[in-house]
Short mmCIF file of C-alpha atoms in Angstrom, two decimals:
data_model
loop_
_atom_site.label_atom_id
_atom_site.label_comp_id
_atom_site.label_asym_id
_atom_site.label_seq_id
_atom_site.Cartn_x
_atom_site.Cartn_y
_atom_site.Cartn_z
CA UNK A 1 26.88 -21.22 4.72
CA UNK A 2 24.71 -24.06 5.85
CA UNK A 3 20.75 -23.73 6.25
CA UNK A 4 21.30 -23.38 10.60
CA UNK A 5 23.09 -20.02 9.68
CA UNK A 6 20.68 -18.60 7.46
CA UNK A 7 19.06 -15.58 8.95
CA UNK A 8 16.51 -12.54 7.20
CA UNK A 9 14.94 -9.75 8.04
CA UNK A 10 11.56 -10.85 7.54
CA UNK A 11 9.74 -14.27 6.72
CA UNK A 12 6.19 -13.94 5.40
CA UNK A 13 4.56 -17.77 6.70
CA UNK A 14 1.13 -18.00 4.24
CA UNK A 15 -0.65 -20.06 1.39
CA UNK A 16 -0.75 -18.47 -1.89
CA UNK A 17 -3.49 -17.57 -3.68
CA UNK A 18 -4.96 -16.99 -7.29
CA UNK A 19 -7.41 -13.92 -7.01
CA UNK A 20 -9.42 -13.76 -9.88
CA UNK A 21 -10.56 -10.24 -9.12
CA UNK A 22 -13.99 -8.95 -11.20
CA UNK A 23 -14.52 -4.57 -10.25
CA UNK A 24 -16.34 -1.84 -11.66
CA UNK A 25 -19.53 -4.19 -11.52
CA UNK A 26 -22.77 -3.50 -13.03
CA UNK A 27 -24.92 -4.26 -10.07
CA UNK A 28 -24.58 -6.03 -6.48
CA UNK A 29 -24.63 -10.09 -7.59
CA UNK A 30 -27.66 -11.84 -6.01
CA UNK A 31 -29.00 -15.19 -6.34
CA UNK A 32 -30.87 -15.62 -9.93
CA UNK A 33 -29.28 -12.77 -11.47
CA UNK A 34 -26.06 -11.85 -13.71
CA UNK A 35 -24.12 -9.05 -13.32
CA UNK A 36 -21.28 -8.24 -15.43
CA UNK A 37 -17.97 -6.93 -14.67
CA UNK A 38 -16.13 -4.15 -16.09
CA UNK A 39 -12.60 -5.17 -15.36
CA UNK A 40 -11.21 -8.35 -14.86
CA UNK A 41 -7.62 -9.84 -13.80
CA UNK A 42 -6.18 -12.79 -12.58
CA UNK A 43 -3.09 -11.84 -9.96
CA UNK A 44 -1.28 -13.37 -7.62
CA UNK A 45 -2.26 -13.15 -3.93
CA UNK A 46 -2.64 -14.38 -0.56
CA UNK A 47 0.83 -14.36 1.50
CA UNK A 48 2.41 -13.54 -2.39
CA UNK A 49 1.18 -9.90 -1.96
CA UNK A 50 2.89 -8.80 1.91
CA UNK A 51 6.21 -10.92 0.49
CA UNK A 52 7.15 -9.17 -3.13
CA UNK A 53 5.57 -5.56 -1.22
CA UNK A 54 8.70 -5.99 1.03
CA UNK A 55 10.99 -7.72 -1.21
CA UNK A 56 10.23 -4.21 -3.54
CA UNK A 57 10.85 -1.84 -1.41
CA UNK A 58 14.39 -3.60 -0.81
CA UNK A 59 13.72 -5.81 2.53
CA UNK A 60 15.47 -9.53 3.13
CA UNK A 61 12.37 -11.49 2.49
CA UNK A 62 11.59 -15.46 2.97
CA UNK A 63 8.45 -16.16 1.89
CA UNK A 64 7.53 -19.87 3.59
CA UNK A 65 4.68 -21.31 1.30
CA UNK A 66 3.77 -24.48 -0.91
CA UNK A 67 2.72 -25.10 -4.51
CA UNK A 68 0.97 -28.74 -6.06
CA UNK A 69 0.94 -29.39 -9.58
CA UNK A 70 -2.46 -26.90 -10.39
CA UNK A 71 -2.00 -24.32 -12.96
CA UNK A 72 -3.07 -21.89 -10.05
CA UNK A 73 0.15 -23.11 -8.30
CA UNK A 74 1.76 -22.85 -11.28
CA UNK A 75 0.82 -19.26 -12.00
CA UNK A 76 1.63 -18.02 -8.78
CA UNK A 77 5.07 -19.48 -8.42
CA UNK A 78 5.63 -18.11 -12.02
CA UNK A 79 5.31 -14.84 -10.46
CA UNK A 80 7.33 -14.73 -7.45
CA UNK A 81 9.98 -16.06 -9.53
CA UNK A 82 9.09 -13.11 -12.16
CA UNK A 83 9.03 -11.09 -9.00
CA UNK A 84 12.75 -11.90 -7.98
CA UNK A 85 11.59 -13.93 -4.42
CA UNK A 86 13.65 -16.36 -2.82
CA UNK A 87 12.33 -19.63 -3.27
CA UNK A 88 14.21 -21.64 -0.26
CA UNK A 89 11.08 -20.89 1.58
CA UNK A 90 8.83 -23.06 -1.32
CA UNK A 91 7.83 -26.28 -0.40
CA UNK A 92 6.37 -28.46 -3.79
CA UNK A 93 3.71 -31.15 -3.39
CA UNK A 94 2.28 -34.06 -6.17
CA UNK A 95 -1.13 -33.20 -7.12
CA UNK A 96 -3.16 -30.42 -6.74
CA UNK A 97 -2.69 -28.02 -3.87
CA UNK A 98 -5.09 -25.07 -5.56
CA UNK A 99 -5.94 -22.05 -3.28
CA UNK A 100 -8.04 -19.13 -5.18
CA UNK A 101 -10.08 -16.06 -4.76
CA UNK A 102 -13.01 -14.47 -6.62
CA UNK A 103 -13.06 -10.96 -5.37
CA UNK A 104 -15.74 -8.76 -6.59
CA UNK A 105 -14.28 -5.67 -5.99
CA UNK A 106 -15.29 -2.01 -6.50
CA UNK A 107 -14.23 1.74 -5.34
CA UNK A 108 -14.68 0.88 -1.26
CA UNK A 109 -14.49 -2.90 -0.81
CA UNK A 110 -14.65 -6.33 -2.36
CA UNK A 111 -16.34 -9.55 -1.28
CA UNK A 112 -14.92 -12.60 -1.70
CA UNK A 113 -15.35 -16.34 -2.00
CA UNK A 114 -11.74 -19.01 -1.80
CA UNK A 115 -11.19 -22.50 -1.67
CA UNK A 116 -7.97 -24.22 -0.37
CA UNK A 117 -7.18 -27.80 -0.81
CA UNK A 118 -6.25 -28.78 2.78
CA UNK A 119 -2.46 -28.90 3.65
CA UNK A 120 -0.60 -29.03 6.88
CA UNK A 121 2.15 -25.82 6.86
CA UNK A 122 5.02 -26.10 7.86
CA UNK A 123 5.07 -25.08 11.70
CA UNK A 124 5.90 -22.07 12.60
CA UNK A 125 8.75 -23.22 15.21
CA UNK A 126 10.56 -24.98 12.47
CA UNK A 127 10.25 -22.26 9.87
CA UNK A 128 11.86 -19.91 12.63
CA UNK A 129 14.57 -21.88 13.66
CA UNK A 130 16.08 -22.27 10.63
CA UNK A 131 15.54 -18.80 8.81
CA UNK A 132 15.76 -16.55 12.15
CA UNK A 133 14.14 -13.51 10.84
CA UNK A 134 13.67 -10.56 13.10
CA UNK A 135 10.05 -10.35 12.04
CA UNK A 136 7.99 -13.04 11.77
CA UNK A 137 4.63 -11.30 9.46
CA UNK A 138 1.82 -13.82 9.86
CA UNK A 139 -0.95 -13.00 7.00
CA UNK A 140 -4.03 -14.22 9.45
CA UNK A 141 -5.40 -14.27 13.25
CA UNK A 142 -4.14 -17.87 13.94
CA UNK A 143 -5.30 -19.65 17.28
CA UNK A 144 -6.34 -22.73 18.54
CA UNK A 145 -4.69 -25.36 21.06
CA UNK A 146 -0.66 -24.99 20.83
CA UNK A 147 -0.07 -21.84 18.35
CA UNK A 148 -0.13 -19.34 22.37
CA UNK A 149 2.45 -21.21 23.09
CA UNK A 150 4.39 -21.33 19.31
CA UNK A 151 4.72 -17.80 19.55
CA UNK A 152 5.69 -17.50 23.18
CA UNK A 153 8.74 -19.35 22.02
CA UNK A 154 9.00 -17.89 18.38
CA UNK A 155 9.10 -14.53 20.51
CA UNK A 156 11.61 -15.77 23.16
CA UNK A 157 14.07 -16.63 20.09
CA UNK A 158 14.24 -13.12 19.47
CA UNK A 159 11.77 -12.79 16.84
CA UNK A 160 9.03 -10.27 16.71
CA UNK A 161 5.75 -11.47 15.56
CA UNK A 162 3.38 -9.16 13.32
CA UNK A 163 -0.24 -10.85 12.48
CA UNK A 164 -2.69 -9.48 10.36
CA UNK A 165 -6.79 -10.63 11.07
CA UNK A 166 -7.84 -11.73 7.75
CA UNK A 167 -11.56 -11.90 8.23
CA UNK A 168 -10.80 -14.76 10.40
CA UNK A 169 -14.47 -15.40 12.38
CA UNK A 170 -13.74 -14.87 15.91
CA UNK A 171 -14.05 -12.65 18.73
CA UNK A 172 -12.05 -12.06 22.22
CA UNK A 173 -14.31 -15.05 23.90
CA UNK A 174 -13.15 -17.41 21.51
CA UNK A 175 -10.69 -19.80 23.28
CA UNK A 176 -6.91 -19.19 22.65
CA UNK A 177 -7.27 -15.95 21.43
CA UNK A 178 -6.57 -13.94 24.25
CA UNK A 179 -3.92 -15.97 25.03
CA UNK A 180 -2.43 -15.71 20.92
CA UNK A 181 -2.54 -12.18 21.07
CA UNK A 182 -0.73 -11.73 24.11
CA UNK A 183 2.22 -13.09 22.35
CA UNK A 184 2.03 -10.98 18.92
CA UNK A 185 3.79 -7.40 18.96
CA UNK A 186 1.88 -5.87 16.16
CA UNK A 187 -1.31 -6.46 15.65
CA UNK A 188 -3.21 -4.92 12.46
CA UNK A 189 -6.95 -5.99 11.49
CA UNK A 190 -9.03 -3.42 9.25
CA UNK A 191 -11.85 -1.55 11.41
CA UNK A 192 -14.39 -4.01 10.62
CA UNK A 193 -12.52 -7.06 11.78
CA UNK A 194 -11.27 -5.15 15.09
CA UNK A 195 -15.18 -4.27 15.57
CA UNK A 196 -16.13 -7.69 15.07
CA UNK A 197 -13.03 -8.87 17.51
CA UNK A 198 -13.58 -7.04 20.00
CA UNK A 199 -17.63 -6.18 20.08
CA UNK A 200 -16.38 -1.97 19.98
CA UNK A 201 -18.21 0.30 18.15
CA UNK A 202 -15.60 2.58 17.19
CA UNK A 203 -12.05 2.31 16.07
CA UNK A 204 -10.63 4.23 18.86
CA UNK A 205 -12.11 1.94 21.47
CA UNK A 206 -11.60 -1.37 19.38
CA UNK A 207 -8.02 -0.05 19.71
CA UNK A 208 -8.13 0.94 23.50
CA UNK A 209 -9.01 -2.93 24.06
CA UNK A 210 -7.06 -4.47 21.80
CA UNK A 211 -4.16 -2.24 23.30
CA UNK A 212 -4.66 -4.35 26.57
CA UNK A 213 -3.18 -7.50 24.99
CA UNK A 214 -0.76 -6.12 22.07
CA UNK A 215 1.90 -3.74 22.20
CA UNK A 216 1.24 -2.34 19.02
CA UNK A 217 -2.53 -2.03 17.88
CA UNK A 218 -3.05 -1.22 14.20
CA UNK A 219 -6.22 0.02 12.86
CA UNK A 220 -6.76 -0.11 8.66
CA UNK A 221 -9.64 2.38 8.19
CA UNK A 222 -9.73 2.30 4.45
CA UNK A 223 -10.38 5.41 3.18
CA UNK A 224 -9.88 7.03 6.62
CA UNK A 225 -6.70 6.02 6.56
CA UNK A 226 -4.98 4.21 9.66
CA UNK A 227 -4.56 4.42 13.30
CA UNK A 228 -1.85 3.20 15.66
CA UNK A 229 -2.02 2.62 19.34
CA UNK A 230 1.36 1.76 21.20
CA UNK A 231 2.14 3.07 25.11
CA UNK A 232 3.98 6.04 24.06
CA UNK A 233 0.47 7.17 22.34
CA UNK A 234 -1.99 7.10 19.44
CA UNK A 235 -1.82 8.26 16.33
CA UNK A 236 -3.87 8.82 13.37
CA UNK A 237 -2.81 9.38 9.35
CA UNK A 238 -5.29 9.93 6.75
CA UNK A 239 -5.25 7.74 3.23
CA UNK A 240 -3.63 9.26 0.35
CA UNK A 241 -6.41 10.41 -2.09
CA UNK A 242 -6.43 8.46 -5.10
CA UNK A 243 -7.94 6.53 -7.76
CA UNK A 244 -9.10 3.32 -6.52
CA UNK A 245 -8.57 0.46 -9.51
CA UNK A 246 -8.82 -2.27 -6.81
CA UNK A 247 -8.22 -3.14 -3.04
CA UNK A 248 -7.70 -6.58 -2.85
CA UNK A 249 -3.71 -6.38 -2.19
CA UNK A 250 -4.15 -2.82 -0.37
CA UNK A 251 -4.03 -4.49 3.51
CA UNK A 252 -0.95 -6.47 2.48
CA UNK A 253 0.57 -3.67 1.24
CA UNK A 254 -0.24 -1.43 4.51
CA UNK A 255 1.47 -4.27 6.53
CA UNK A 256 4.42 -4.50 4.30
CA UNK A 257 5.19 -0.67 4.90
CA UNK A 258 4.54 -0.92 8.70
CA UNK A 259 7.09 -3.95 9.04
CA UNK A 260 9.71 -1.88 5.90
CA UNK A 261 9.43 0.98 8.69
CA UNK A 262 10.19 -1.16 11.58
CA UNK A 263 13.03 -2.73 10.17
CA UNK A 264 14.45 1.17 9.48
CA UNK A 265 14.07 1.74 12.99
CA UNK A 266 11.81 4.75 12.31
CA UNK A 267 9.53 6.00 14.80
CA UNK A 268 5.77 4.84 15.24
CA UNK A 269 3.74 7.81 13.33
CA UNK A 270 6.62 7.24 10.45
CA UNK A 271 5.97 3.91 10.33
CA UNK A 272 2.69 4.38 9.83
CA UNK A 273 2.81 7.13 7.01
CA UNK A 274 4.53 4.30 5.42
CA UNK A 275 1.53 1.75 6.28
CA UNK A 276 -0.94 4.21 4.78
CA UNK A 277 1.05 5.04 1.44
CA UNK A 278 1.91 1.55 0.87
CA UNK A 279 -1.61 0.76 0.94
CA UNK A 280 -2.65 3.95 -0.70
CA UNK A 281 -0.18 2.95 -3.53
CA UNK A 282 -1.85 -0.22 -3.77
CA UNK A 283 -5.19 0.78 -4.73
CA UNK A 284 -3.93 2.24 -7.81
CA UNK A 285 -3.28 -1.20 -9.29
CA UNK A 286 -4.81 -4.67 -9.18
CA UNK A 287 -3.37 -6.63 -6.10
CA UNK A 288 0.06 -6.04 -5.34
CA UNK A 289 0.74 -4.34 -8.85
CA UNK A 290 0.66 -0.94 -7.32
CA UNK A 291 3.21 -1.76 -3.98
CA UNK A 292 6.00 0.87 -4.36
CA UNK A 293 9.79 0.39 -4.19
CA UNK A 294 12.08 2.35 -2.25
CA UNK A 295 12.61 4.93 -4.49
CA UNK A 296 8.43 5.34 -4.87
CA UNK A 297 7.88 4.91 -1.28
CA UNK A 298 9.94 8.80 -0.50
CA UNK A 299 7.55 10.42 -2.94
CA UNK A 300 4.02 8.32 -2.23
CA UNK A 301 5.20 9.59 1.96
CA UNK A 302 5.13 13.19 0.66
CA UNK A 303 1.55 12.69 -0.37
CA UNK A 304 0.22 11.67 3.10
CA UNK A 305 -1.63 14.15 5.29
CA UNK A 306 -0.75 15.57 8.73
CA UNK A 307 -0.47 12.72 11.06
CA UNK A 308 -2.49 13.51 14.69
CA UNK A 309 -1.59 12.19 18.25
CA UNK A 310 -3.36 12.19 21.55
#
């Protein structure tokens, strides 16, 4: 089979990173002061997390990505190959291509501070042509001159396009975004990023606007669970009560169920039972650790609550 015939179900197109994740802190850290924490791991994250979440629960994933010659590159690639990813998606560089988080993270939230070396990915329009995946799962809000138009024809190959926010500091004003989002079929940012976005005040109407520009509108409200707003209706699905080691990997997770549920052709409150225990699952572990497979996914779906409509 040459490389033109290749096809998958799903290409994840993101950096890596290292998170270096500190919880159960002693204090909030300010300027001046230590504070000690009373876990600490180093995982790998970034587009790694959305990627092996899909590849568990028994999806066709290409994850599209580059390494350098860093021991954070090095640590990461270590475990997607640990992890059983394809690799035809890697691209290696000389010299250091390091991209890493320090997430502070505790029972609600984390903060977080990264660096990236710069890099040019490979564009999007290449990476489709020559994988064809049906869904195309895009870890952050990209915009700027030329991606509108990317997806228009990423979309028009047959591809559907799901894009996560990713803290990424815009709003609806900001130039291209409109325009971006207008191409992108599910869109999925947590509340405070679709708040932020869209200047709302409340998830339902940071949905409502959003819904004006995206088929499928996506709400992660932590530990209220999710909402989903699509023509057909909205609907709401609480989180799955559990014990929260760490969050970092949870909103990966979500979006890895979400697409897993798409690509089973289920229907839209389904799908998102399987958003919500994905990310549920998550929690449990440090980053990705907790991401069920197929098998875990049947009984983490009995644990979610009723789902509402309206």
């Amino acid at each position: 089979m040459g490389i033109a015939d290749v096809r998958c179900e799903v290409l994840v197109a993101g950096a890596y990173f290292a998170d270096l994740i500190f919880r159960d802190l002693s204090g909030a850290p300010a300027a001046g002061r230590e504070t000690f924490a009373g876990g600490f791991e180093m995982v790998p994250g970034g587009a790694f997390n959305p990627a092996v979440a899909l590849h568990r629960l028994g999806n066709d994933v290409v994850w599209a990505t580059d390494f350098g010659e860093d021991e954070f590159s090095r640590y990461v690639l270590a475990g997607a190959r640990a992890a059983g990813l394809d690799e035809s998606g890697f691209r290696y560089h000389q010299g250091p291509l390091r991209s890493v988080t320090v997430a502070l993270s505790d029972a609600t939230d984390r903060a977080m501070v990264s660096f990236q070396d710069p890099m040019t990915p490979r564009p999007l329009h290449e990476l489709v042509r020559v994988y064809r995946p049906k869904i195309l799962v895009l870890p952050e809000l990209r915009h700027g001159p030329g991606v509108a138009e990317t997806l228009r024809v990423v979309r028009d190959s047959g591809t559907s396009i799901f894009m996560d926010c990713q803290d990424v500091p815009v709003t609806l004003e900001t130039a291209t975004v409109r325009e971006v989002l207008s191409h992108v079929d599910v869109f999925a940012p947590n509340l405070d990023e679709a708040r932020r976005l869209t200047g709302a005040a409340t998830a339902d109407d940071a949905a409502t606007l959003l819904g004006e520009l995206v088929d499928t509108v996506l709400i992660k409200r932590g530990e209220q669970g999710a909402l989903a707003l699509r023509a057909e209706g909205r609907f709401a699905v609480p989180a799955v009560p559990v014990r929260v080691v760490d969050t970092t990997g949870s909103g990966d997770c979500f979006n890895a169920g979400f697409v897993h549920g798409i690509l089973a052709d289920w229907e839209l409150p389904r799908c998102l039972a399987a958003a919500v225990a994905c990310g549920s699952a998550a929690a449990t572990s440090p980053g990705s650790g907790g991401a069920p497979d197929a098998e875990q996914l049947s009984a983490w779906l009995a644990k979610v609550g009723p789902i509402s409509s309206s």
